[in-house]
Amino acid sequence: MRADLCSNGLVDLGLGRNGTIGGDAIGVGMRRAGDPDTDVLTTPNSWSAWGISDGNYSGSADRHSGVPEGMLGLSGFNPTGSTGALNAELFAYTPSGMETRLSVRFDYRPLASPNVYAIDVQVQRRTLSKTTGPTLFDMVLGFDVPPDTGDTHVTWNSATAQIPAFVTHMGCDGYHSGNPFQPAGAPATLGTTCGQNGQGTHVQLNLGDLAVGEQATFTMYVGVTTSTRTATIAIDTIDAALYATAEPASGAEAPGGVVGIFALSPSPTPPPRPHQDTADNEGHSKQAGTTRTTTRGVNT
């Protein structure tokens, strides 16, 4: 299956059926438009994956697999021009058969900044969990930035100098499976650079206890720029609570140097979808038809 590309003119974001971000037609790719020499995620070294868990059940998808792993199912992927949407479900075994515990939606969209795409994520409780344990979400991006592919340095920072409370792990393991049940690598600290092979971004989020019908929402940002300065400008425009930059060892100002960006916001404002309930960040819901859904950011 060929990857579908979303472009805002300067950055192409590749979207595949697993909704991940990677480098070839098996998965997906992100690159400077019209300039293949500045690919930030390239085969075979790059990696990306995401996953979710609920009690004793988990599932994940990555850019190399043809099907998701574990109890994760993909119900639809729809690229439309410069945007895309992925729908998925986390299932559980019950005495009466398979049951959908959580539904997940990714909405990919370009921003005013020409170097960044947003990924709005919505996780909704569909049925009660009969197992113990929090609802966890993992996202992994492996960066392979030129001109020193394979020698990438990743630095985590925060606009508030604090790690948001809902982030239970942040690290530089660019090859994690994305399954929340798999052991995470060593945690990273704010302002400290992780160096050399296999470096990327790995975050795990605790989405809290969701009532049936309630959603946890957040926004992730991915991007690529040609200098540290433009990366800083791009990060400033999205007002992210937590962010990381991936730079080549020789420095982003070297000829052909590229800087990768990953950022996270706990209080997104995704575009409303018609015929569906929306809510503000204080948790007040609006009713559409006969369906009522409460939405809250994961920082509440």
Short mmCIF file of C-alpha atoms in Angstrom, two decimals:
data_model
loop_
_atom_site.label_atom_id
_atom_site.label_comp_id
_atom_site.label_asym_id
_atom_site.label_seq_id
_atom_site.Cartn_x
_atom_site.Cartn_y
_atom_site.Cartn_z
CA MET A 1 0.00 0.00 0.00
CA ARG A 2 1.43 3.34 -1.01
CA ALA A 3 1.65 6.06 1.62
CA ASP A 4 -0.48 9.15 1.09
CA LEU A 5 1.19 12.53 1.42
CA CYS A 6 -0.26 15.63 3.03
CA SER A 7 1.56 18.86 2.17
CA ASN A 8 1.25 22.47 3.25
CA GLY A 9 3.75 23.61 0.61
CA LEU A 10 6.97 23.33 2.60
CA VAL A 11 6.57 20.12 4.57
CA ASP A 12 5.14 16.83 3.33
CA LEU A 13 3.60 14.59 5.96
CA GLY A 14 3.12 11.00 4.87
CA LEU A 15 0.12 9.17 6.25
CA GLY A 16 -0.23 5.40 6.09
CA ARG A 17 -3.00 3.04 7.12
CA ASN A 18 -1.54 2.68 10.62
CA GLY A 19 -1.52 6.45 11.04
CA THR A 20 2.17 6.51 11.86
CA ILE A 21 5.01 8.70 10.62
CA GLY A 22 7.96 6.99 8.97
CA GLY A 23 9.90 6.90 5.74
CA ASP A 24 8.70 4.69 2.88
CA ALA A 25 5.68 3.25 1.12
CA ILE A 26 5.29 0.53 3.76
CA GLY A 27 4.66 3.16 6.40
CA VAL A 28 4.70 6.90 6.02
CA GLY A 29 7.24 9.68 5.60
CA MET A 30 7.88 13.29 6.48
CA ARG A 31 10.27 15.43 4.45
CA ARG A 32 10.97 18.87 3.10
CA ALA A 33 8.78 19.19 0.02
CA GLY A 34 10.69 18.81 -3.24
CA ASP A 35 14.02 18.10 -1.54
CA PRO A 36 14.67 14.39 -0.93
CA ASP A 37 18.14 15.17 0.44
CA THR A 38 16.61 16.56 3.63
CA ASP A 39 14.42 13.61 4.61
CA VAL A 40 14.28 13.48 8.40
CA LEU A 41 12.79 10.01 8.65
CA THR A 42 14.40 7.62 6.21
CA THR A 43 14.53 3.89 5.56
CA PRO A 44 15.86 1.71 7.09
CA ASN A 45 16.93 3.49 10.28
CA SER A 46 13.87 5.55 11.10
CA TRP A 47 11.01 4.21 13.18
CA SER A 48 7.68 5.37 14.47
CA ALA A 49 4.98 3.67 16.49
CA TRP A 50 2.02 4.35 18.74
CA GLY A 51 -0.02 2.25 21.13
CA ILE A 52 -2.63 2.29 23.86
CA SER A 53 -3.52 0.14 26.86
CA ASP A 54 -6.47 -0.29 29.18
CA GLY A 55 -5.98 -2.48 32.21
CA ASN A 56 -4.80 -5.88 30.97
CA TYR A 57 -5.24 -5.13 27.27
CA SER A 58 -2.93 -3.28 24.91
CA GLY A 59 -2.19 -2.81 21.24
CA SER A 60 0.21 -0.92 19.00
CA ALA A 61 0.92 -0.02 15.38
CA ASP A 62 4.22 0.82 13.72
CA ARG A 63 5.41 1.90 10.31
CA HIS A 64 6.82 -1.51 9.32
CA SER A 65 3.92 -3.81 10.23
CA GLY A 66 1.15 -4.55 7.81
CA VAL A 67 -1.31 -5.07 10.68
CA PRO A 68 -1.47 -3.70 14.24
CA GLU A 69 -0.24 -5.79 17.16
CA GLY A 70 -2.19 -6.99 20.20
CA MET A 71 -5.80 -5.95 20.76
CA LEU A 72 -5.68 -2.87 18.53
CA GLY A 73 -7.92 -2.72 15.48
CA LEU A 74 -7.93 -0.12 12.71
CA SER A 75 -11.38 0.77 11.39
CA GLY A 76 -10.59 3.43 8.83
CA PHE A 77 -8.03 5.81 7.36
CA ASN A 78 -9.09 8.78 5.26
CA PRO A 79 -6.56 11.19 3.71
CA THR A 80 -8.21 14.29 2.22
CA GLY A 81 -5.84 16.73 0.54
CA SER A 82 -3.64 18.31 3.20
CA THR A 83 -5.32 16.49 6.11
CA GLY A 84 -5.97 12.95 7.19
CA ALA A 85 -7.89 10.98 9.82
CA LEU A 86 -7.36 7.57 11.38
CA ASN A 87 -9.87 5.63 13.48
CA ALA A 88 -8.91 2.70 15.72
CA GLU A 89 -10.32 0.64 18.58
CA LEU A 90 -8.87 -1.24 21.54
CA PHE A 91 -10.72 -4.51 22.11
CA ALA A 92 -11.09 -6.89 25.06
CA TYR A 93 -12.24 -10.49 25.42
CA THR A 94 -15.47 -10.95 27.39
CA PRO A 95 -17.71 -13.97 28.05
CA SER A 96 -20.09 -12.65 25.40
CA GLY A 97 -17.36 -12.03 22.81
CA MET A 98 -15.15 -9.16 21.70
CA GLU A 99 -15.90 -5.79 23.25
CA THR A 100 -14.67 -2.34 22.24
CA ARG A 101 -13.14 -0.69 25.30
CA LEU A 102 -11.64 2.45 23.76
CA SER A 103 -11.96 4.26 20.45
CA VAL A 104 -9.07 6.36 19.16
CA ARG A 105 -9.06 9.05 16.48
CA PHE A 106 -6.10 10.88 14.95
CA ASP A 107 -6.74 14.06 12.96
CA TYR A 108 -3.73 15.29 10.98
CA ARG A 109 -3.72 18.96 9.92
CA PRO A 110 -1.21 21.59 8.76
CA LEU A 111 -0.64 24.70 10.86
CA ALA A 112 0.06 28.32 9.98
CA SER A 113 3.72 27.54 10.68
CA PRO A 114 5.04 26.04 7.43
CA ASN A 115 7.27 23.60 9.29
CA VAL A 116 4.84 21.79 11.61
CA TYR A 117 1.84 19.48 11.38
CA ALA A 118 -0.60 18.90 14.24
CA ILE A 119 -2.04 15.53 15.22
CA ASP A 120 -5.18 15.91 17.32
CA VAL A 121 -5.82 12.74 19.32
CA GLN A 122 -9.14 11.77 20.89
CA VAL A 123 -9.48 8.70 23.10
CA GLN A 124 -13.04 7.83 24.14
CA ARG A 125 -14.25 5.26 26.65
CA ARG A 126 -16.79 2.99 24.93
CA THR A 127 -17.45 0.38 27.63
CA LEU A 128 -16.47 -0.02 31.25
CA SER A 129 -13.10 -1.52 31.97
CA LYS A 130 -13.37 -4.72 33.99
CA THR A 131 -9.64 -4.86 34.62
CA THR A 132 -7.37 -2.74 36.75
CA GLY A 133 -4.80 -0.24 35.54
CA PRO A 134 -4.74 3.20 33.95
CA THR A 135 -5.40 4.09 30.32
CA LEU A 136 -1.97 4.71 28.80
CA PHE A 137 -0.98 6.12 25.40
CA ASP A 138 2.51 5.83 23.86
CA MET A 139 4.01 7.69 20.89
CA VAL A 140 7.45 7.01 19.41
CA LEU A 141 9.29 8.90 16.66
CA GLY A 142 12.73 7.85 15.49
CA PHE A 143 14.72 10.69 13.91
CA ASP A 144 17.50 10.21 11.37
CA VAL A 145 18.47 13.78 10.55
CA PRO A 146 20.99 14.77 7.87
CA PRO A 147 23.84 15.29 7.38
CA ASP A 148 24.75 12.85 10.17
CA THR A 149 22.09 10.18 9.84
CA GLY A 150 22.59 7.62 12.57
CA ASP A 151 24.19 10.18 14.89
CA THR A 152 21.24 12.16 16.17
CA HIS A 153 21.10 14.27 19.33
CA VAL A 154 17.71 14.77 21.01
CA THR A 155 17.00 17.41 23.66
CA TRP A 156 13.76 17.68 25.65
CA ASN A 157 12.49 21.03 26.96
CA SER A 158 9.35 22.54 28.48
CA ALA A 159 7.83 25.99 28.13
CA THR A 160 7.11 25.97 31.88
CA ALA A 161 10.36 24.27 32.94
CA GLN A 162 8.21 21.39 34.23
CA ILE A 163 7.09 18.09 32.78
CA PRO A 164 3.27 18.03 32.46
CA ALA A 165 1.70 15.81 35.10
CA PHE A 166 0.02 13.50 32.58
CA VAL A 167 3.40 12.61 30.99
CA THR A 168 4.52 9.49 32.88
CA HIS A 169 7.60 8.89 30.73
CA MET A 170 9.69 10.81 28.22
CA GLY A 171 12.81 9.36 26.71
CA CYS A 172 15.05 9.15 23.65
CA ASP A 173 14.37 5.55 22.63
CA GLY A 174 13.57 5.93 18.95
CA TYR A 175 13.01 2.19 18.50
CA HIS A 176 10.45 1.43 21.21
CA SER A 177 7.53 -0.72 20.03
CA GLY A 178 4.89 1.80 21.08
CA ASN A 179 3.18 -0.80 23.28
CA PRO A 180 2.67 0.72 26.76
CA PHE A 181 3.21 -2.73 28.32
CA GLN A 182 6.75 -2.97 26.91
CA PRO A 183 9.48 -1.65 29.24
CA ALA A 184 10.52 1.91 28.44
CA GLY A 185 14.11 2.97 28.02
CA ALA A 186 15.97 5.29 30.35
CA PRO A 187 14.01 8.48 31.12
CA ALA A 188 15.27 11.80 29.78
CA THR A 189 15.52 15.01 31.77
CA LEU A 190 14.71 18.53 30.67
CA GLY A 191 17.61 20.30 29.02
CA THR A 192 19.81 17.19 28.76
CA THR A 193 20.81 15.95 25.32
CA CYS A 194 20.68 12.25 24.41
CA GLY A 195 23.26 11.36 21.81
CA GLN A 196 24.10 9.06 18.94
CA ASN A 197 22.49 5.91 17.58
CA GLY A 198 18.77 5.17 17.72
CA GLN A 199 17.78 8.49 19.19
CA GLY A 200 14.20 9.68 18.88
CA THR A 201 11.31 10.68 21.10
CA HIS A 202 9.20 8.35 23.25
CA VAL A 203 6.41 9.62 25.48
CA GLN A 204 3.87 7.78 27.59
CA LEU A 205 0.72 9.59 28.71
CA ASN A 206 -1.65 8.63 31.53
CA LEU A 207 -5.11 9.55 30.27
CA GLY A 208 -6.76 9.00 33.64
CA ASP A 209 -10.08 7.35 34.47
CA LEU A 210 -12.64 7.93 31.75
CA ALA A 211 -16.36 7.42 32.23
CA VAL A 212 -18.28 5.74 29.43
CA GLY A 213 -18.70 8.30 26.65
CA GLU A 214 -16.00 10.61 28.00
CA GLN A 215 -13.00 11.63 25.89
CA ALA A 216 -9.42 12.52 26.70
CA THR A 217 -7.91 14.85 24.10
CA PHE A 218 -4.46 16.19 23.37
CA THR A 219 -2.42 17.40 20.42
CA MET A 220 0.98 16.25 19.19
CA TYR A 221 3.12 18.23 16.75
CA VAL A 222 5.71 16.94 14.30
CA GLY A 223 7.93 19.02 12.06
CA VAL A 224 11.21 19.60 10.32
CA THR A 225 13.20 22.79 9.80
CA THR A 226 16.58 23.64 8.27
CA SER A 227 18.04 25.43 11.29
CA THR A 228 17.82 25.67 15.06
CA ARG A 229 16.50 29.21 14.72
CA THR A 230 13.54 28.20 12.55
CA ALA A 231 12.86 25.26 14.86
CA THR A 232 12.66 27.65 17.82
CA ILE A 233 10.30 29.94 15.92
CA ALA A 234 8.08 27.01 14.93
CA ILE A 235 7.92 25.74 18.53
CA ASP A 236 7.04 29.23 19.80
CA THR A 237 4.08 29.43 17.40
CA ILE A 238 2.44 26.26 18.75
CA ASP A 239 2.84 27.10 22.47
CA ALA A 240 3.61 23.50 23.37
CA ALA A 241 3.85 22.33 26.98
CA LEU A 242 6.61 19.82 26.18
CA TYR A 243 8.86 19.58 23.14
CA ALA A 244 12.01 17.96 21.78
CA THR A 245 14.42 18.82 19.00
CA ALA A 246 16.50 16.29 17.09
CA GLU A 247 19.75 17.62 15.60
CA PRO A 248 22.67 16.06 13.70
CA ALA A 249 25.86 15.67 15.72
CA SER A 250 27.73 18.17 13.54
CA GLY A 251 25.11 20.84 14.25
CA ALA A 252 22.01 22.01 12.46
CA GLU A 253 23.86 24.93 10.85
CA ALA A 254 26.14 22.56 8.92
CA PRO A 255 25.44 22.33 5.16
CA GLY A 256 22.40 20.13 4.72
CA GLY A 257 21.64 20.21 8.43
CA VAL A 258 18.06 19.48 9.46
CA VAL A 259 16.27 19.74 12.82
CA GLY A 260 13.35 17.45 13.67
CA ILE A 261 10.59 18.58 16.06
CA PHE A 262 8.20 16.71 18.34
CA ALA A 263 5.91 18.61 20.70
CA LEU A 264 2.91 17.96 22.91
CA SER A 265 0.02 20.06 24.19
CA PRO A 266 -2.32 18.86 26.96
CA SER A 267 -5.06 21.35 26.11
CA PRO A 268 -5.74 21.23 22.37
CA THR A 269 -8.57 22.89 20.51
CA PRO A 270 -9.16 20.51 17.60
CA PRO A 271 -11.43 21.61 14.74
CA PRO A 272 -15.04 20.57 15.51
CA ARG A 273 -16.53 17.75 13.47
CA PRO A 274 -20.18 18.05 12.37
CA HIS A 275 -22.94 16.03 14.05
CA GLN A 276 -20.82 15.26 17.09
CA ASP A 277 -20.63 16.70 20.57
CA THR A 278 -17.84 19.14 21.39
CA ALA A 279 -16.75 20.63 24.67
CA ASP A 280 -14.49 23.35 25.95
CA ASN A 281 -11.45 22.70 28.09
CA GLU A 282 -13.41 23.22 31.30
CA GLY A 283 -15.48 20.12 30.56
CA HIS A 284 -18.80 21.83 29.68
CA SER A 285 -20.38 19.78 26.90
CA LYS A 286 -22.61 20.84 24.03
CA GLN A 287 -25.35 18.55 22.85
CA ALA A 288 -25.83 17.62 19.19
CA GLY A 289 -28.96 15.63 18.49
CA THR A 290 -29.54 12.99 21.13
CA THR A 291 -25.86 12.20 21.80
CA ARG A 292 -24.05 13.82 24.69
CA THR A 293 -20.28 13.50 25.05
CA THR A 294 -18.02 15.07 27.64
CA THR A 295 -14.58 16.09 26.44
CA ARG A 296 -11.68 17.07 28.62
CA GLY A 297 -7.99 17.70 28.17
CA VAL A 298 -5.74 15.12 29.75
CA ASN A 299 -4.35 17.72 32.16
CA THR A 300 -7.64 18.01 34.06
#
